[in-house]
CSV table of C-alpha atoms in Angstrom, one decimal:
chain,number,residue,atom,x,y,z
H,804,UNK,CA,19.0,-3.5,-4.5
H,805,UNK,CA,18.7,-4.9,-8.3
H,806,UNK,CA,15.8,-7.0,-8.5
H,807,UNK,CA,15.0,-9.5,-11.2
H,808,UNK,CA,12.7,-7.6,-14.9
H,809,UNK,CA,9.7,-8.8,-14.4
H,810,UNK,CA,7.8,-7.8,-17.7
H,811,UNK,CA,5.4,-6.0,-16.0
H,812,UNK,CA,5.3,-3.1,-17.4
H,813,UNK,CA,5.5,-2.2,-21.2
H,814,UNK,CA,8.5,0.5,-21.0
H,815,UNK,CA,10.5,-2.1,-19.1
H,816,UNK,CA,9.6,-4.7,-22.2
H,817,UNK,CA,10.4,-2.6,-24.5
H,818,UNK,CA,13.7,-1.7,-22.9
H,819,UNK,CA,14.6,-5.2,-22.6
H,820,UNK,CA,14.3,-5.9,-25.8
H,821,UNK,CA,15.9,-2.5,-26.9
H,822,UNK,CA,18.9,-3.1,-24.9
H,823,UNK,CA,19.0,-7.0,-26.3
H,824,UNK,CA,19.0,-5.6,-29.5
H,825,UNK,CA,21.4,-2.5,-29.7
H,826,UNK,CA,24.2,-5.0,-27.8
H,827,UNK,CA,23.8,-7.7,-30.1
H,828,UNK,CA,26.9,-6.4,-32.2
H,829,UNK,CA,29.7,-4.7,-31.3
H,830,UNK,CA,28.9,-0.7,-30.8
H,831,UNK,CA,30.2,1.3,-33.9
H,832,UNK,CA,31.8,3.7,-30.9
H,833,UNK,CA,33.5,2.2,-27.9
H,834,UNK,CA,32.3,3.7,-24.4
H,835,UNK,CA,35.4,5.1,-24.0
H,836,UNK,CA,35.4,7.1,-27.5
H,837,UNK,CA,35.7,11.0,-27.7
H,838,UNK,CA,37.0,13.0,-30.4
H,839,UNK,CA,39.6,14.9,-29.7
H,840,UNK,CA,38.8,18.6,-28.4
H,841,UNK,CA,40.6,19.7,-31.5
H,842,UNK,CA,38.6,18.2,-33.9
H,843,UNK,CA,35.3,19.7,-31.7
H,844,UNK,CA,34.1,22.1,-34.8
H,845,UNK,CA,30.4,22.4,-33.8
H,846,UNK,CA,28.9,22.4,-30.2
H,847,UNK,CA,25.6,21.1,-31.4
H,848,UNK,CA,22.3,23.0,-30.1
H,849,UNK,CA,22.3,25.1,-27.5
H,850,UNK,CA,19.7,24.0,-24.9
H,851,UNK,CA,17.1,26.1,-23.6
H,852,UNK,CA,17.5,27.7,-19.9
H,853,UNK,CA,16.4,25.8,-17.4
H,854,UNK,CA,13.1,26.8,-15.3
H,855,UNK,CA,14.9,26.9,-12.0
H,856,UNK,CA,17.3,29.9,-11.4
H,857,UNK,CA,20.7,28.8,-9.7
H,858,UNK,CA,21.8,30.6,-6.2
H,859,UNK,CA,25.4,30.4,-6.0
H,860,UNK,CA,25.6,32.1,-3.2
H,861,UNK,CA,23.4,29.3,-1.1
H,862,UNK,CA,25.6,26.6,-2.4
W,179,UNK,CA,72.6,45.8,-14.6
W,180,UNK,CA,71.2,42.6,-16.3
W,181,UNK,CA,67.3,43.2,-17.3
W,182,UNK,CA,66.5,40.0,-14.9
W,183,UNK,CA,68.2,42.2,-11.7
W,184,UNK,CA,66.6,45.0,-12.9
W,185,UNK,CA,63.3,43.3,-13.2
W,186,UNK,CA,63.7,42.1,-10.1
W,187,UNK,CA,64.5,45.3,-8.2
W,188,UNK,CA,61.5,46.7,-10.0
W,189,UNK,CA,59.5,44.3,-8.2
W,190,UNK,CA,60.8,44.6,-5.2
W,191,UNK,CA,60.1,48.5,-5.4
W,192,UNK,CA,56.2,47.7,-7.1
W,193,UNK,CA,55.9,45.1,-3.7
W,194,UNK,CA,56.9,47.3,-0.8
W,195,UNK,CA,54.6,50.4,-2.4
W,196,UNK,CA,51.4,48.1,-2.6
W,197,UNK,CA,52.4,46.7,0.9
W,198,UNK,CA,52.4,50.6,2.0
W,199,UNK,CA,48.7,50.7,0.3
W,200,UNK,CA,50.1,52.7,-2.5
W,201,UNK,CA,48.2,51.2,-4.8
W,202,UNK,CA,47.6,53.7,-7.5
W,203,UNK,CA,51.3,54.9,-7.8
W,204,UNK,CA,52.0,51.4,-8.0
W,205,UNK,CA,50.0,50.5,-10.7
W,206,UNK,CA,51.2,53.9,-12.8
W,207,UNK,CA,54.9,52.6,-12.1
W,208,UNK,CA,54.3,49.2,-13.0
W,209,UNK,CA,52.7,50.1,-16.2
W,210,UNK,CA,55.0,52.5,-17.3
W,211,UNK,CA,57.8,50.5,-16.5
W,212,UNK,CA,55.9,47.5,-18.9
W,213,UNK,CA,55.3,50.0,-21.4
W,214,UNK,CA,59.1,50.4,-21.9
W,215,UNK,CA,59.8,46.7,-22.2
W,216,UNK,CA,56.7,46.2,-24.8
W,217,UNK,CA,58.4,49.4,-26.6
W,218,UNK,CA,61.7,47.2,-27.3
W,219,UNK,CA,60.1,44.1,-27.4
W,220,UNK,CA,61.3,42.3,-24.7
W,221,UNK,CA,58.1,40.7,-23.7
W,222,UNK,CA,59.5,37.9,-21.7
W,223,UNK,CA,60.8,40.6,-18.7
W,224,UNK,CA,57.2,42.4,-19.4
W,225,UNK,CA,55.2,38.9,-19.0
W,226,UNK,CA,57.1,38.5,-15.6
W,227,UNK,CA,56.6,42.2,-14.5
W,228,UNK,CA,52.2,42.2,-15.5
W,229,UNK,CA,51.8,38.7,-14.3
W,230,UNK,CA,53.5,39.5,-10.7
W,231,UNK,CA,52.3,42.6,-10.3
W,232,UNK,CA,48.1,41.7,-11.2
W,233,UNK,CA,49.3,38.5,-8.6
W,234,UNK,CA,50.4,41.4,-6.1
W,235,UNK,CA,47.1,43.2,-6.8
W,236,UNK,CA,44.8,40.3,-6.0
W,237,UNK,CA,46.7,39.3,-2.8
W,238,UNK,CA,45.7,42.5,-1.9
W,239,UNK,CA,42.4,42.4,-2.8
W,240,UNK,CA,42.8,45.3,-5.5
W,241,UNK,CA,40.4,43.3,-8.0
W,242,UNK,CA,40.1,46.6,-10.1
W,243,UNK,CA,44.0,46.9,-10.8
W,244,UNK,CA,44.9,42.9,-10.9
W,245,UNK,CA,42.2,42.7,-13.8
W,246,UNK,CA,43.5,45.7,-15.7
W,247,UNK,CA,46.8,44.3,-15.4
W,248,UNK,CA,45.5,41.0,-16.3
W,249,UNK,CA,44.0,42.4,-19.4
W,250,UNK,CA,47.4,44.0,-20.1
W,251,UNK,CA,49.3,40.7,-20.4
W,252,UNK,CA,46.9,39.0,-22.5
W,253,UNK,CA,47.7,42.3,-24.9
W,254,UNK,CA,51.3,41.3,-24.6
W,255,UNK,CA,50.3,37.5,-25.7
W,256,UNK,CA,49.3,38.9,-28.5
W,257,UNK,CA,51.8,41.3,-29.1
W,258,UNK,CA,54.3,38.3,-28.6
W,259,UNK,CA,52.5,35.9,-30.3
W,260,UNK,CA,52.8,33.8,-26.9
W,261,UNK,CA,51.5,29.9,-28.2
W,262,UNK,CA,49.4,28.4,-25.8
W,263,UNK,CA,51.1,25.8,-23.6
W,264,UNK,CA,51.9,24.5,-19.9
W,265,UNK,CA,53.9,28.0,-19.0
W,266,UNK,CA,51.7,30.3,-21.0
W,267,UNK,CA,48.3,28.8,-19.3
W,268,UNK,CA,49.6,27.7,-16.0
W,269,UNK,CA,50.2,32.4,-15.9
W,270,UNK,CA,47.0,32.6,-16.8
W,271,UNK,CA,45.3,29.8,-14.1
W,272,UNK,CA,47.3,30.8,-11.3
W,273,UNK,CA,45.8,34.6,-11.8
W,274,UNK,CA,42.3,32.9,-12.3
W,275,UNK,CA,42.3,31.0,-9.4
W,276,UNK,CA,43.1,33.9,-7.2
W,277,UNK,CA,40.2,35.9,-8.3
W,278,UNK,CA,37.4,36.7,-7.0
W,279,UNK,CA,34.0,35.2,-8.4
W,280,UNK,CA,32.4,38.3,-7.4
W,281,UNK,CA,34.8,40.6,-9.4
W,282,UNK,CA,32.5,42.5,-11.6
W,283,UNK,CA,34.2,42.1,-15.1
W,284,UNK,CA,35.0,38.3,-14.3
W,285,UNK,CA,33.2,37.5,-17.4
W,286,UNK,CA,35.1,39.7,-20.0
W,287,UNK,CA,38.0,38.4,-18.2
W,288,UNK,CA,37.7,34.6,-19.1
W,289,UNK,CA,36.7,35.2,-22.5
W,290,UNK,CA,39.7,37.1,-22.8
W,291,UNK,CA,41.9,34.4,-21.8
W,292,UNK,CA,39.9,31.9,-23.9
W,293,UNK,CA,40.1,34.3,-26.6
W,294,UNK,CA,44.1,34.0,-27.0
W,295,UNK,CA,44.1,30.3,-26.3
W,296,UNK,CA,41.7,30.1,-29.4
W,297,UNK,CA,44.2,32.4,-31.7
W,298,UNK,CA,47.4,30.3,-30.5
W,299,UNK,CA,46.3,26.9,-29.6
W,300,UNK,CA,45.0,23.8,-31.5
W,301,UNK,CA,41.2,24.0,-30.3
W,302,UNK,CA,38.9,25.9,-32.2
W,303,UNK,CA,37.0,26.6,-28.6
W,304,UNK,CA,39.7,27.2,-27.0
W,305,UNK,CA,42.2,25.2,-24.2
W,306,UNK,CA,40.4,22.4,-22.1
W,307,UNK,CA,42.7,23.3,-19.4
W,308,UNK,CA,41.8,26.7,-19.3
W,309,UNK,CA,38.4,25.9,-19.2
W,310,UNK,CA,38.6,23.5,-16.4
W,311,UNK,CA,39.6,26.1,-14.3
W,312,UNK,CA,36.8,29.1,-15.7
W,313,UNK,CA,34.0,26.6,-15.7
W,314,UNK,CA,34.0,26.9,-11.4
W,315,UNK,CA,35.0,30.1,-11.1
W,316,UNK,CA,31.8,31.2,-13.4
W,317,UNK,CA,30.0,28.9,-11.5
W,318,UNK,CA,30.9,30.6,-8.3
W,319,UNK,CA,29.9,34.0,-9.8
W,320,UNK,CA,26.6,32.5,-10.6
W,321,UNK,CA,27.0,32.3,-14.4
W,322,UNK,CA,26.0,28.9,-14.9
W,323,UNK,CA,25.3,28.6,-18.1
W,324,UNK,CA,28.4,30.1,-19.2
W,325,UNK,CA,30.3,27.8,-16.8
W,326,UNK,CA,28.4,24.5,-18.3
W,327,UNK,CA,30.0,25.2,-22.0
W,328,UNK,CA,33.3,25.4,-20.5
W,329,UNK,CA,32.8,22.3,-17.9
W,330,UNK,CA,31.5,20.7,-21.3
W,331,UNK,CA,34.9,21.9,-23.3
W,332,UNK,CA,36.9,20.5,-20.2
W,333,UNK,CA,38.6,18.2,-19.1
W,334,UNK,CA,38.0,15.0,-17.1
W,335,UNK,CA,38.3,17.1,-13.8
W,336,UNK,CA,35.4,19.2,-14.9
W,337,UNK,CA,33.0,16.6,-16.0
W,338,UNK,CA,33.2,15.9,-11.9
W,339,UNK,CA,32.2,19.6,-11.3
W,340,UNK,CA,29.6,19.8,-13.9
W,341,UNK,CA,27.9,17.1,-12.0
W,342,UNK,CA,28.2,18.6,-8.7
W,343,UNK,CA,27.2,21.8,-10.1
W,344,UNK,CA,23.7,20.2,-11.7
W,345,UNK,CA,23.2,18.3,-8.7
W,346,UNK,CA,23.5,21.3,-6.3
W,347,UNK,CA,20.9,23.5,-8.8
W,348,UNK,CA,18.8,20.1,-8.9
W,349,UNK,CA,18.4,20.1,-5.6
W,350,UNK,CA,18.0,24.0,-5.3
W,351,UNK,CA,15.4,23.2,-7.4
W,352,UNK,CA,13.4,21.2,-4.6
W,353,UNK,CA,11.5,19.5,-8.0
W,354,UNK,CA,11.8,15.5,-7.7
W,355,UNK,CA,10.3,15.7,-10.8
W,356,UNK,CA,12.8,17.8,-12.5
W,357,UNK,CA,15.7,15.2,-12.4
W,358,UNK,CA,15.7,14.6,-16.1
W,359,UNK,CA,16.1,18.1,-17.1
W,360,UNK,CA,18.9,18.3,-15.6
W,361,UNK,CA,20.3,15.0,-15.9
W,362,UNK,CA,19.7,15.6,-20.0
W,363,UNK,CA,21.8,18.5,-20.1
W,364,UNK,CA,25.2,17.0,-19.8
W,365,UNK,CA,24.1,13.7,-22.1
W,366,UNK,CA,22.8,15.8,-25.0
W,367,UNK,CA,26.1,18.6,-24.9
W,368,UNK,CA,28.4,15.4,-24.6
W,369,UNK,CA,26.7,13.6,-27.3
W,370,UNK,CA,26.6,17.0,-29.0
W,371,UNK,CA,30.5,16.8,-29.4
W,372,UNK,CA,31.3,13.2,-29.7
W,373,UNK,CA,32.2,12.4,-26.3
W,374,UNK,CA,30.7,8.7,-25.4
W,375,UNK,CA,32.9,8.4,-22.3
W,376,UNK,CA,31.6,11.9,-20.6
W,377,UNK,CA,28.3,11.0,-21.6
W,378,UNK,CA,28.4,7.2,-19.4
W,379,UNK,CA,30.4,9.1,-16.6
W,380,UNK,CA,27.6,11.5,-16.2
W,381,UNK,CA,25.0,8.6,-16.4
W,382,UNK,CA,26.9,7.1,-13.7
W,383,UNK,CA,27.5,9.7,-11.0
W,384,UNK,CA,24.2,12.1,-12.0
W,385,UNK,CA,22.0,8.9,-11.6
W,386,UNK,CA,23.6,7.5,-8.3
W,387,UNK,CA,23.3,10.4,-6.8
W,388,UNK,CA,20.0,11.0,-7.4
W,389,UNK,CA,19.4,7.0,-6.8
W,390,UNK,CA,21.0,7.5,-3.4
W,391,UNK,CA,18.9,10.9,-2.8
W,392,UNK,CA,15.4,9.7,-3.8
W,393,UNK,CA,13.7,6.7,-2.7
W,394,UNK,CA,12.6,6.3,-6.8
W,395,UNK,CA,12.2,3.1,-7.9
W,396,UNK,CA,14.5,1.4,-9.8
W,397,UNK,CA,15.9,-1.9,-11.4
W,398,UNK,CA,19.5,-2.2,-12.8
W,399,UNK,CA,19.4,-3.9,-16.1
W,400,UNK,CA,22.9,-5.1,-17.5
W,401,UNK,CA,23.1,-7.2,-20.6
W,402,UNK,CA,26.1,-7.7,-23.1
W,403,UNK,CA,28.0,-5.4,-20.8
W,404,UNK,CA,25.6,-2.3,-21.0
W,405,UNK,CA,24.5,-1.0,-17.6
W,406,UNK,CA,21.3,0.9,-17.0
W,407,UNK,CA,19.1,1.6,-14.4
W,408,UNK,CA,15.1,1.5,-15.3
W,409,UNK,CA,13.0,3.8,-13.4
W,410,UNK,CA,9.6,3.0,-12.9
W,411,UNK,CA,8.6,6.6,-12.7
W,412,UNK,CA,11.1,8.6,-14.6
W,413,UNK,CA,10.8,7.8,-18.9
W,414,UNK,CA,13.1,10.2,-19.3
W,415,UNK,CA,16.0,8.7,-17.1
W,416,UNK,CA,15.3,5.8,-19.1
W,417,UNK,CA,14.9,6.9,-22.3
W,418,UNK,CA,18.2,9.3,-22.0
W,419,UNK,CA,20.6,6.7,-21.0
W,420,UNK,CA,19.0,4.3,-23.7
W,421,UNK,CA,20.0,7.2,-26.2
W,422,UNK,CA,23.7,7.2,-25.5
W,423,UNK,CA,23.7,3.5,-26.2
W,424,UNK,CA,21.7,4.2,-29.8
W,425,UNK,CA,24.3,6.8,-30.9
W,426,UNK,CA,27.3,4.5,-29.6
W,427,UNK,CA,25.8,2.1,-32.1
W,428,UNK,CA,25.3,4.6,-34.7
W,429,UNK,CA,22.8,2.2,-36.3
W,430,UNK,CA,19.7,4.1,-37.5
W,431,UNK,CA,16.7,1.8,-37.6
W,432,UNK,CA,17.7,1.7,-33.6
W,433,UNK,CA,17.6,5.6,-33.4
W,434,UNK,CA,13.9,5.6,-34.8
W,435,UNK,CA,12.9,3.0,-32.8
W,436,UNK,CA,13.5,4.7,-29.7
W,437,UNK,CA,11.9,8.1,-31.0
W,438,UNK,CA,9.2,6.0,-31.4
W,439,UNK,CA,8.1,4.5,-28.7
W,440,UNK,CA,9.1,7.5,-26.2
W,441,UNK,CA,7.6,9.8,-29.0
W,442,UNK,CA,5.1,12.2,-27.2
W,443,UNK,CA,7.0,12.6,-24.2
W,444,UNK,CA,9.8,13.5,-25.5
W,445,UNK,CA,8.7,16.3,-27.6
W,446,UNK,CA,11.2,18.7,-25.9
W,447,UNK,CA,14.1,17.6,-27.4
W,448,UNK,CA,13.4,17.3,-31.1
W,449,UNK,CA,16.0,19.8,-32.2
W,450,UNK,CA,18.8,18.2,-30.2
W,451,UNK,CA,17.4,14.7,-32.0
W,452,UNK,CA,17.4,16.3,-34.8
W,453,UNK,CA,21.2,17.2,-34.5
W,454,UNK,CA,22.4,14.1,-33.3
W,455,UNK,CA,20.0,12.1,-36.2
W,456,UNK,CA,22.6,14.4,-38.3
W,457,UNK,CA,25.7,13.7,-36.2
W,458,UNK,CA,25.7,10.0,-35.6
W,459,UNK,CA,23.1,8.3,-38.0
W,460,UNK,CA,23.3,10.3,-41.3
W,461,UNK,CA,20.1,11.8,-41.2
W,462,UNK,CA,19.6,15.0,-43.2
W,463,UNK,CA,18.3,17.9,-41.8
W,464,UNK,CA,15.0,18.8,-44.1
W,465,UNK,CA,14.7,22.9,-43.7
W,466,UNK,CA,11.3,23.7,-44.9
W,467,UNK,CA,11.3,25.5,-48.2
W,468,UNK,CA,11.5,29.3,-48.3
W,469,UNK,CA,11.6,30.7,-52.0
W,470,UNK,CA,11.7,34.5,-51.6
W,471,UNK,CA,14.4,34.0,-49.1
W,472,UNK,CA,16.3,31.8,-51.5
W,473,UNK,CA,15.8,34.3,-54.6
W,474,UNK,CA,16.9,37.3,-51.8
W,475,UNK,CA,20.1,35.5,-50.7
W,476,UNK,CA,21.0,34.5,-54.1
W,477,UNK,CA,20.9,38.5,-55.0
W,478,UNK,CA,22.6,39.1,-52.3
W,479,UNK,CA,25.3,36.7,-52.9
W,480,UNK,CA,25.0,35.1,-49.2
W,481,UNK,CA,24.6,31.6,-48.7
């Protein structure tokens, strides 16, 4: 399914080059990092609602 | 008569009367028989008394009564001081679990329970195990977006349900178009709280999904052991999963560089950015200046 990059298109160069880049050094957090749920002070911002109301009674 | 035998005939007596449809007179008995044990503090034989009785109630489908009497042990948590743990929460989910979605105060219910796991546990939004079992039964009820912040404050189980949940309202949706608005909604309230590992599990099973689904184009690009799939037509698939990679690397210069070159498109999300330019790269948050509000607050002695 994966096909070679071909650098045909600028957003594919640029993420190339992005990824190269960020990956270069080791990642200040590991993939696997979470902080604890106790130390969870803030929940960030709340998003907006979505444009597409949910039927739970269809799913 | 020990209080346990007497607890137990109690019960017996509380079961045949709802088995006989008594259901009011039972529920006056069983209260007043609670009421007595609260009086002389022996909360441990009133826990076991509310908690079997609001179980009775929703085997027999007496929403009303089970949620009264549901509301009436969390009082006696508190009374008690009952600490959150495996026999204190495991009460609470098995009650949860057999109620219905549809029950009309199923929302005050919840937050009640969350509400004493905040007081007498260690999270400051409450248990993660408790949550993993509200976040589907709001879901069920159709509150969705009260069940995402628990699915978000669960545990691993329920980042598996907030994905089937987004998927489901995705494809509700019936907008191809739409998949990164819902596919940004887990990686931005993951990233929000410092979870890198939710944030890549949700990449993982929100994207192959949808890879599977759609007949989008796509090319998987893996170097230095980052995985990614590039999209053709969806920027912001790409530039999302790009972003959980920048804040793993909590390296600045890389954070601008991909606001850059997606800027425009990606307008929509400059005050989660913003946040996690705060959170994860240092970035000060500059409020624009407001004098007379300053001089007002200052009065006032707020900050």
């Amino acid at each position: 399914r994966s096909q070679p990059i071909s650098m045909s298109s600028p957003e594919k160069d640029f993420i190339c080059k992005f990824v190269a880049l960020a990956t270069l050094q080791q990642s200040a957090l590991s993939s696997d990092s979470k902080k604890p749920l106790q130390d969870v002070t803030n929940l960030g911002v709340a998003l907006p609602a979505l444009r597409y109301k949910y039927d739970h009674k269809r799913a | 008569m020990s209080s346990n035998t007497k607890l137990t005939k109690t019960l017996a007596r509380f079961q045949a009367r709802i088995e006989a449809g008594d259901f009011y007179e039972a529920h006056q008995t069983l209260r007043t028989i609670a009421n007595r044990y609260v009086r002389s503090k022996q909360y441990n034989d009133a826990i076991d008394l509310i908690s079997e009785g609001a179980q009775a109630f929703l085997t027999a489908k007496q929403g009303g009564s089970a949620t009264d009497l549901i509301f009436y042990l969390l009082e006696v948590y508190d009374a008690a001081e009952v600490r959150v743990n495996d026999t204190s929460i495991a009460r609470l989910v098995q009650l949860l679990a057999n109620l219905d979605p549809e029950e009309p105060n199923l929302k005050d219910v919840v937050t009640g329970m969350n509400n004493w796991s905040i007081k007498f546990g260690s999270c400051k939004y409450g248990d993660p195990y408790l949550h993993s079992v509200i976040g589907p039964k709001l879901a069920d009820g159709g509150y969705v977006y009260e069940a995402e912040r628990y699915f978000v404050l669960g545990t691993t189980e329920s980042v598996k349900e907030y994905v089937s949940l987004l998927w489901e309202w995705f494809l509700q949706s019936g907008d191809k178009k739409a998949a990164g608005e819902f596919f940004s909604r887990p990686i931005f309230n993951y990233l929000f709280i410092g979870n890198i590992e939710n944030a890549y599990a949700i990449k993982d099973s929100f994207l192959s999904k949808f890879i599977e689904w759609s007949s989008a184009a796509h090319e998987k690009i893996d170097k230095n052991g980052f995985e990614m799939w590039y999209f053709e037509d969806y920027a912001d698939l790409n530039f999302l999963q790009l972003l959980i990679l920048t804040c793993q690397s909590e390296n600045v210069d890389l954070f601008r560089n991909l606001q850059s070159h997606y800027a425009g498109s990606i307008d929509q999300y400059s005050s989660q950015l913003e946040y996690l330019g705060q959170e994860y790269f240092g970035i000060k948050i500059q409020k624009p200046v407001n004098f007379m509000q300053d001089i007002m607050s200052g009065l006032l002695g707020s900050k």
